[in-house]
Amino acid sequence: GGDDAINTTIINFNNEKMQITWATRELFPNENVSFFYTFGEGKNKVWKPCTIYLLDQDYNSGCLFKTEGPTLTISIRNSNGSDVLFAKNLKADFYIKPSPPENVTFFWKEDTVTVSCNKPERNAWCLRFELQYKSKFDKEWQSRTSKCCSIGEQGFDPRKCYSFRARLTRLVPHCNVVKYSSDWAAETFWMNGTLLDSCDDDITPQSKTVIILSCSLAVVLMMLILLILLCKWQRVQMSVLPAIPDPKYPFADLFNDHNGNLQEWLDKNDHVVLQTKLEYEEPESITEAESQQEDGKNSDKQGPLEKIFTFSGAAENNDGKAAEIACLIPAPNTTAPFAGFHIIMNDDMYVML
């Protein structure tokens, strides 16, 4: 076939190794082709078979061999090498893919950084030095290009951590027919002239201490606020729902010691009941009771003494029925003692014990 019958990919790795590839499944279906090459010219051509094939689904799709000169001729043939399917002459120097830059160094001066690398021994003028950088706050790389092999850039913030990477690019069309660039050199991380393992390390111990103290202070403040809210809630709860005393504690002996006998309990615990009653009375009730007692004393001084209603008066009367009537229907303005209190009774009231 002719020189441009098929498309091939040709890469000369730093003028050391050649890699030729083709689309074998599209160009030569169901046929495993063979590859030959030579760096000679004229009658001195010596065809060499490929020894290292690149495979695509078990079919030969490329060849890798050593670069031996500037002029190269390739030939793709059938499986036994008898028929030529494709042939091409080319300049190997026009397909060079440079190696990554070596010994990349950084020089920092205030907000300016100068990056350089080792200069290649051959054709350094064909190369361009490309530098890319970004801070951890940037989403995209910032790119700068200069002659091989040094570049300077300014405007770096000393408070930010930056990632740097560099590579070499071959000039087109003066040196290459295809624009090949090297792989990126190892990425490095810098902050204000200091080399770091990563930009995650730009948090200094001082800032870590500040973060820890801030978190601790926030926790203490939250606990203090919760304590204040809890105290206020208890006050609100006490004012809205005041505590009701449990009657089982002051009257426990009524059921435990006296089996519920109220009269017996009253006889023995008159003063206790009175004291308990006074403890749980509101100040207004106590004031009202005192005013009533003072009114009672004044009335005692002004009028005749009132009759005191007792059970003994009924007992002296040998008439049982009269005693029963006396218990049920007290005389008007009769005063009856009960648990230390004097109760004034009228015709409409009765007492049963």
Tab-separated table of C-alpha atoms in Angstrom:
chain	number	residue	atom	x	y	z
A	1	GLY	CA	0.000	0.000	0.000
A	2	GLY	CA	0.903	3.685	-0.182
A	3	ASP	CA	2.561	5.752	2.541
A	4	ASP	CA	-0.734	7.272	3.815
A	5	ALA	CA	-3.011	4.264	3.309
A	6	ILE	CA	-3.577	3.798	7.068
A	7	ASN	CA	-3.266	5.888	10.219
A	8	THR	CA	-0.489	5.038	12.611
A	9	THR	CA	0.589	6.494	15.934
A	10	ILE	CA	4.339	7.123	16.191
A	11	ILE	CA	6.079	8.099	19.423
A	12	ASN	CA	9.804	8.514	19.936
A	13	PHE	CA	10.358	8.410	23.700
A	14	ASN	CA	13.126	10.960	24.315
A	15	ASN	CA	14.930	9.650	21.238
A	16	GLU	CA	15.542	6.350	23.046
A	17	LYS	CA	12.629	4.048	22.174
A	18	MET	CA	10.132	3.985	19.314
A	19	GLN	CA	6.519	2.895	19.620
A	20	ILE	CA	4.416	2.333	16.476
A	21	THR	CA	0.742	1.361	16.848
A	22	TRP	CA	-2.144	0.813	14.391
A	23	ALA	CA	-5.860	-0.080	14.603
A	24	THR	CA	-5.520	-3.735	13.749
A	25	ARG	CA	-9.170	-4.723	14.327
A	26	GLU	CA	-10.375	-2.082	11.867
A	27	LEU	CA	-7.587	-2.288	9.288
A	28	PHE	CA	-6.765	-5.985	9.282
A	29	PRO	CA	-9.762	-7.945	10.593
A	30	ASN	CA	-9.188	-11.618	11.233
A	31	GLU	CA	-5.516	-11.347	10.250
A	32	ASN	CA	-2.479	-11.249	12.534
A	33	VAL	CA	-0.023	-9.002	10.696
A	34	SER	CA	3.745	-8.784	11.172
A	35	PHE	CA	5.941	-5.673	11.535
A	36	PHE	CA	9.433	-4.814	10.143
A	37	TYR	CA	11.550	-1.674	10.498
A	38	THR	CA	14.918	-0.236	9.441
A	39	PHE	CA	17.007	2.879	10.210
A	40	GLY	CA	19.209	2.448	7.142
A	41	GLU	CA	19.027	4.373	3.861
A	42	GLY	CA	19.467	3.338	0.238
A	43	LYS	CA	21.121	0.016	-0.313
A	44	ASN	CA	22.161	-0.255	3.330
A	45	LYS	CA	18.630	-1.019	4.507
A	46	VAL	CA	18.522	-3.993	6.819
A	47	TRP	CA	14.964	-5.016	7.785
A	48	LYS	CA	14.515	-6.104	11.371
A	49	PRO	CA	11.465	-8.013	12.589
A	50	CYS	CA	9.620	-6.724	15.651
A	51	THR	CA	10.502	-8.591	18.809
A	52	ILE	CA	8.153	-6.811	21.256
A	53	TYR	CA	4.557	-6.673	19.995
A	54	LEU	CA	1.698	-4.735	21.554
A	55	LEU	CA	-1.501	-6.830	21.516
A	56	ASP	CA	-5.177	-6.042	21.063
A	57	GLN	CA	-7.386	-9.068	21.795
A	58	ASP	CA	-4.489	-11.403	20.937
A	59	TYR	CA	-3.812	-9.594	17.645
A	60	ASN	CA	-0.629	-7.630	16.926
A	61	SER	CA	-1.490	-3.908	17.150
A	62	GLY	CA	1.918	-2.261	17.677
A	63	CYS	CA	5.647	-2.666	18.123
A	64	LEU	CA	8.183	-1.305	20.621
A	65	PHE	CA	11.861	-1.109	19.586
A	66	LYS	CA	15.049	0.901	20.172
A	67	THR	CA	15.686	4.223	18.409
A	68	GLU	CA	18.822	3.842	16.255
A	69	GLY	CA	18.856	6.912	14.015
A	70	PRO	CA	16.993	9.961	12.686
A	71	THR	CA	15.480	8.255	9.601
A	72	LEU	CA	13.036	5.368	9.983
A	73	THR	CA	11.207	3.133	7.529
A	74	ILE	CA	8.403	0.841	8.705
A	75	SER	CA	6.598	-1.998	6.944
A	76	ILE	CA	3.441	-3.863	7.943
A	77	ARG	CA	3.094	-7.233	6.237
A	78	ASN	CA	0.930	-10.335	6.303
A	79	SER	CA	1.465	-13.000	8.917
A	80	ASN	CA	4.366	-14.764	7.140
A	81	GLY	CA	5.970	-11.484	5.965
A	82	SER	CA	5.705	-12.180	2.244
A	83	ASP	CA	3.214	-9.438	1.285
A	84	VAL	CA	3.632	-5.735	2.216
A	85	LEU	CA	0.308	-4.245	3.441
A	86	PHE	CA	1.648	-0.813	4.459
A	87	ALA	CA	5.006	1.040	4.323
A	88	LYS	CA	6.142	4.504	5.415
A	89	ASN	CA	9.337	6.592	5.607
A	90	LEU	CA	9.599	9.148	8.424
A	91	LYS	CA	11.946	11.311	10.468
A	92	ALA	CA	12.176	9.826	13.947
A	93	ASP	CA	13.297	13.186	15.377
A	94	PHE	CA	9.889	14.719	14.498
A	95	TYR	CA	7.993	12.396	16.855
A	96	ILE	CA	9.964	12.929	20.056
A	97	LYS	CA	8.085	12.827	23.343
A	98	PRO	CA	10.411	14.379	25.974
A	99	SER	CA	11.031	12.865	29.389
A	100	PRO	CA	9.711	14.611	32.519
A	101	PRO	CA	11.937	17.468	33.792
A	102	GLU	CA	14.678	16.340	36.128
A	103	ASN	CA	15.846	17.929	39.373
A	104	VAL	CA	13.074	20.516	39.622
A	105	THR	CA	14.083	23.185	42.168
A	106	PHE	CA	12.195	26.071	43.773
A	107	PHE	CA	13.647	29.376	44.904
A	108	TRP	CA	11.396	31.593	47.034
A	109	LYS	CA	11.813	35.303	47.673
A	110	GLU	CA	8.880	36.973	49.431
A	111	ASP	CA	5.874	36.467	47.103
A	112	THR	CA	7.981	35.406	44.080
A	113	VAL	CA	9.027	31.858	43.189
A	114	THR	CA	11.502	30.758	40.533
A	115	VAL	CA	11.267	27.151	39.281
A	116	SER	CA	13.972	25.508	37.200
A	117	CYS	CA	15.127	22.056	36.073
A	118	ASN	CA	18.104	20.394	34.438
A	119	LYS	CA	18.666	21.436	30.837
A	120	PRO	CA	18.649	18.540	28.321
A	121	GLU	CA	21.911	17.900	26.500
A	122	ARG	CA	20.358	17.903	22.996
A	123	ASN	CA	18.006	20.372	21.321
A	124	ALA	CA	16.998	22.267	24.461
A	125	TRP	CA	15.795	25.110	22.219
A	126	CYS	CA	13.019	22.785	20.961
A	127	LEU	CA	11.542	22.521	24.447
A	128	ARG	CA	9.250	24.746	26.462
A	129	PHE	CA	9.080	24.591	30.252
A	130	GLU	CA	5.489	24.591	31.566
A	131	LEU	CA	4.643	25.256	35.217
A	132	GLN	CA	1.221	24.765	36.786
A	133	TYR	CA	0.175	25.660	40.316
A	134	LYS	CA	-2.938	26.093	42.436
A	135	SER	CA	-3.835	26.679	46.060
A	136	LYS	CA	-6.216	24.476	47.973
A	137	PHE	CA	-8.878	27.131	47.410
A	138	ASP	CA	-8.536	26.966	43.595
A	139	LYS	CA	-10.470	24.495	41.455
A	140	GLU	CA	-8.317	24.793	38.316
A	141	TRP	CA	-4.584	24.915	37.670
A	142	GLN	CA	-2.876	28.199	36.795
A	143	SER	CA	-0.432	27.632	33.905
A	144	ARG	CA	2.742	29.501	32.901
A	145	THR	CA	5.128	28.645	30.020
A	146	SER	CA	8.689	29.783	29.400
A	147	LYS	CA	11.869	28.782	27.591
A	148	CYS	CA	13.650	25.741	28.906
A	149	CYS	CA	14.399	25.491	31.635
A	150	SER	CA	13.447	28.194	34.160
A	151	ILE	CA	10.364	30.224	34.940
A	152	GLY	CA	9.512	32.858	37.555
A	153	GLU	CA	6.131	33.869	38.909
A	154	GLN	CA	5.028	36.304	41.615
A	155	GLY	CA	1.913	37.101	43.612
A	156	PHE	CA	1.913	34.072	45.926
A	157	ASP	CA	0.105	34.469	49.253
A	158	PRO	CA	2.421	33.387	52.117
A	159	ARG	CA	-0.623	32.226	54.111
A	160	LYS	CA	-1.707	29.702	51.459
A	161	CYS	CA	-0.398	26.280	50.548
A	162	TYR	CA	0.276	25.716	46.824
A	163	SER	CA	0.637	22.604	44.683
A	164	PHE	CA	3.224	22.734	41.868
A	165	ARG	CA	3.906	20.495	38.873
A	166	ALA	CA	6.077	20.955	35.775
A	167	ARG	CA	6.634	19.350	32.370
A	168	LEU	CA	8.456	19.861	29.044
A	169	THR	CA	6.684	20.397	25.712
A	170	ARG	CA	8.126	19.892	22.224
A	171	LEU	CA	7.715	22.799	19.783
A	172	VAL	CA	5.528	22.379	16.696
A	173	PRO	CA	6.161	22.609	13.740
A	174	HIS	CA	9.833	23.586	14.117
A	175	CYS	CA	10.885	20.438	15.949
A	176	ASN	CA	7.891	18.043	15.916
A	177	VAL	CA	5.046	17.241	13.574
A	178	VAL	CA	2.992	16.196	16.618
A	179	LYS	CA	2.793	18.287	19.808
A	180	TYR	CA	4.089	15.898	22.418
A	181	SER	CA	4.556	16.856	26.071
A	182	SER	CA	6.343	14.949	28.766
A	183	ASP	CA	4.598	13.426	31.737
A	184	TRP	CA	4.248	15.714	34.735
A	185	ALA	CA	7.080	15.718	37.237
A	186	ALA	CA	6.270	14.729	40.798
A	187	GLU	CA	3.798	17.165	42.394
A	188	THR	CA	5.188	19.172	45.307
A	189	PHE	CA	3.532	21.296	47.999
A	190	TRP	CA	4.874	24.607	49.260
A	191	MET	CA	3.832	27.278	51.724
A	192	ASN	CA	5.829	30.493	52.105
A	193	GLY	CA	9.031	28.804	50.948
A	194	THR	CA	8.562	25.681	53.089
A	195	LEU	CA	8.218	22.247	51.495
A	196	LEU	CA	5.286	20.232	52.887
A	197	ASP	CA	4.160	16.639	52.448
A	198	SER	CA	0.710	17.852	51.401
A	199	CYS	CA	-1.476	20.924	51.697
A	200	ASP	CA	-3.310	19.201	54.536
A	201	ASP	CA	-0.208	19.862	56.667
A	202	ASP	CA	-0.489	23.655	56.456
A	203	ILE	CA	-2.355	23.729	59.798
A	204	THR	CA	0.307	24.761	62.294
A	205	PRO	CA	0.363	23.444	65.894
A	206	GLN	CA	-0.628	26.904	67.104
A	207	SER	CA	-3.779	26.872	64.984
A	208	LYS	CA	-4.570	23.353	66.227
A	209	THR	CA	-4.304	24.620	69.807
A	210	VAL	CA	-6.626	27.512	68.999
A	211	ILE	CA	-9.158	25.099	67.483
A	212	ILE	CA	-9.044	22.815	70.538
A	213	LEU	CA	-9.457	25.741	72.963
A	214	SER	CA	-12.329	27.153	70.907
A	215	CYS	CA	-14.131	23.811	70.914
A	216	SER	CA	-13.628	23.421	74.675
A	217	LEU	CA	-14.927	26.939	75.337
A	218	ALA	CA	-17.966	26.274	73.160
A	219	VAL	CA	-18.753	23.088	75.103
A	220	VAL	CA	-18.448	24.903	78.461
A	221	LEU	CA	-20.722	27.712	77.268
A	222	MET	CA	-23.319	25.221	76.056
A	223	MET	CA	-23.309	23.416	79.406
A	224	LEU	CA	-23.673	26.729	81.257
A	225	ILE	CA	-26.599	27.767	79.061
A	226	LEU	CA	-28.297	24.402	79.600
A	227	LEU	CA	-27.839	24.730	83.372
A	228	ILE	CA	-29.375	28.224	83.373
A	229	LEU	CA	-32.313	27.039	81.278
A	230	LEU	CA	-32.827	24.072	83.619
A	231	CYS	CA	-32.929	26.324	86.703
A	232	LYS	CA	-35.369	28.707	85.060
A	233	TRP	CA	-37.558	25.814	83.967
A	234	GLN	CA	-37.684	24.505	87.537
A	235	ARG	CA	-38.777	27.945	88.785
A	236	VAL	CA	-41.463	28.194	86.115
A	237	GLN	CA	-42.651	24.686	86.907
A	238	MET	CA	-42.859	25.457	90.637
A	239	SER	CA	-44.809	28.664	90.009
A	240	VAL	CA	-47.258	27.073	87.558
A	241	LEU	CA	-47.535	23.683	89.265
A	242	PRO	CA	-46.670	24.096	92.973
A	243	ALA	CA	-45.739	20.978	94.883
A	244	ILE	CA	-48.620	19.328	96.796
A	245	PRO	CA	-47.590	17.806	100.143
A	246	ASP	CA	-48.255	14.092	100.452
A	247	PRO	CA	-50.669	13.460	103.409
A	248	LYS	CA	-49.468	9.927	104.004
A	249	TYR	CA	-46.335	11.086	105.840
A	250	PRO	CA	-47.886	13.242	108.644
A	251	PHE	CA	-50.770	10.730	109.131
A	252	ALA	CA	-48.755	7.525	108.787
A	253	ASP	CA	-49.103	6.662	112.496
A	254	LEU	CA	-52.927	6.948	112.236
A	255	PHE	CA	-53.025	3.707	110.251
A	256	ASN	CA	-49.848	2.049	111.481
A	257	ASP	CA	-50.168	2.612	115.235
A	258	HIS	CA	-53.936	3.174	115.724
A	259	ASN	CA	-55.416	1.045	112.897
A	260	GLY	CA	-57.380	4.013	111.599
A	261	ASN	CA	-58.976	4.896	114.975
A	262	LEU	CA	-59.394	8.647	114.511
A	263	GLN	CA	-60.537	9.427	118.063
A	264	GLU	CA	-57.616	7.581	119.644
A	265	TRP	CA	-55.174	9.238	117.241
A	266	LEU	CA	-56.678	12.680	117.982
A	267	ASP	CA	-56.391	12.176	121.736
A	268	LYS	CA	-52.716	11.339	121.548
A	269	ASN	CA	-51.665	13.594	118.719
A	270	ASP	CA	-53.644	16.763	119.263
A	271	HIS	CA	-50.574	18.937	119.322
A	272	VAL	CA	-48.986	17.134	116.361
A	273	VAL	CA	-52.036	17.657	114.166
A	274	LEU	CA	-52.225	21.271	115.135
A	275	GLN	CA	-48.530	21.787	114.391
A	276	THR	CA	-48.802	19.998	111.033
A	277	LYS	CA	-51.840	22.047	110.107
A	278	LEU	CA	-50.108	25.289	110.939
A	279	GLU	CA	-47.004	24.330	108.928
A	280	TYR	CA	-49.003	23.822	105.738
A	281	GLU	CA	-51.254	26.845	106.158
A	282	GLU	CA	-50.680	29.787	103.891
A	283	PRO	CA	-49.602	33.038	105.555
A	284	GLU	CA	-52.923	34.610	104.628
A	285	SER	CA	-54.835	31.793	106.383
A	286	ILE	CA	-52.716	32.166	109.516
A	287	THR	CA	-53.350	35.917	109.542
A	288	GLU	CA	-57.062	35.343	109.065
A	289	ALA	CA	-57.121	32.809	111.932
A	290	GLU	CA	-55.298	35.233	114.235
A	291	SER	CA	-57.761	38.009	113.423
A	292	GLN	CA	-60.658	35.658	114.181
A	293	GLN	CA	-59.105	34.735	117.523
A	294	GLU	CA	-58.692	38.404	118.412
A	295	ASP	CA	-62.339	39.044	117.476
A	296	GLY	CA	-63.307	36.095	119.635
A	297	LYS	CA	-61.398	37.442	122.602
A	298	ASN	CA	-63.032	40.843	122.238
A	299	SER	CA	-66.454	39.267	122.083
A	300	ASP	CA	-65.634	37.232	125.208
A	301	LYS	CA	-64.808	40.382	127.073
A	302	GLN	CA	-67.911	42.266	125.945
A	303	GLY	CA	-70.612	39.587	126.161
A	304	PRO	CA	-71.443	36.728	128.476
A	305	LEU	CA	-69.443	33.551	128.331
A	306	GLU	CA	-70.747	31.075	125.778
A	307	LYS	CA	-71.710	27.595	126.715
A	308	ILE	CA	-69.208	24.908	125.880
A	309	PHE	CA	-70.646	21.845	124.278
A	310	THR	CA	-69.104	18.631	125.649
A	311	PHE	CA	-69.977	15.008	125.806
A	312	SER	CA	-69.715	15.032	129.608
A	313	GLY	CA	-72.734	17.341	129.881
A	314	ALA	CA	-74.840	14.836	128.039
A	315	ALA	CA	-73.479	12.026	130.182
A	316	GLU	CA	-74.576	13.639	133.433
A	317	ASN	CA	-78.077	13.643	132.085
A	318	ASN	CA	-79.346	10.137	132.748
A	319	ASP	CA	-81.651	10.471	129.821
A	320	GLY	CA	-79.966	8.646	126.878
A	321	LYS	CA	-82.380	10.037	124.324
A	322	ALA	CA	-81.756	13.572	125.489
A	323	ALA	CA	-78.008	12.950	125.163
A	324	GLU	CA	-78.486	11.679	121.615
A	325	ILE	CA	-80.522	14.755	120.728
A	326	ALA	CA	-77.898	16.931	122.347
A	327	CYS	CA	-75.198	15.295	120.181
A	328	LEU	CA	-77.175	15.608	116.988
A	329	ILE	CA	-78.758	18.994	117.428
A	330	PRO	CA	-76.551	21.376	119.390
A	331	ALA	CA	-77.930	24.446	121.052
A	332	PRO	CA	-77.520	27.735	119.209
A	333	ASN	CA	-74.140	29.420	119.500
A	334	THR	CA	-72.632	26.324	121.132
A	335	THR	CA	-68.820	26.010	120.998
A	336	ALA	CA	-67.436	22.483	120.372
A	337	PRO	CA	-63.738	21.612	120.871
A	338	PHE	CA	-62.097	19.589	118.055
A	339	ALA	CA	-58.322	18.920	117.565
A	340	GLY	CA	-57.396	21.979	119.547
A	341	PHE	CA	-59.916	24.277	117.827
A	342	HIS	CA	-63.239	25.715	119.127
A	343	ILE	CA	-66.055	25.485	116.591
A	344	ILE	CA	-69.120	27.740	117.015
A	345	MET	CA	-72.228	25.809	115.914
A	346	ASN	CA	-75.812	26.893	115.161
A	347	ASP	CA	-79.178	25.181	114.697
A	348	ASP	CA	-78.405	24.046	111.130
A	349	MET	CA	-75.257	21.989	112.011
A	350	TYR	CA	-74.601	18.684	113.699
A	351	VAL	CA	-71.489	16.674	114.610
A	352	MET	CA	-71.017	12.886	114.557
A	353	LEU	CA	-67.917	11.128	115.880
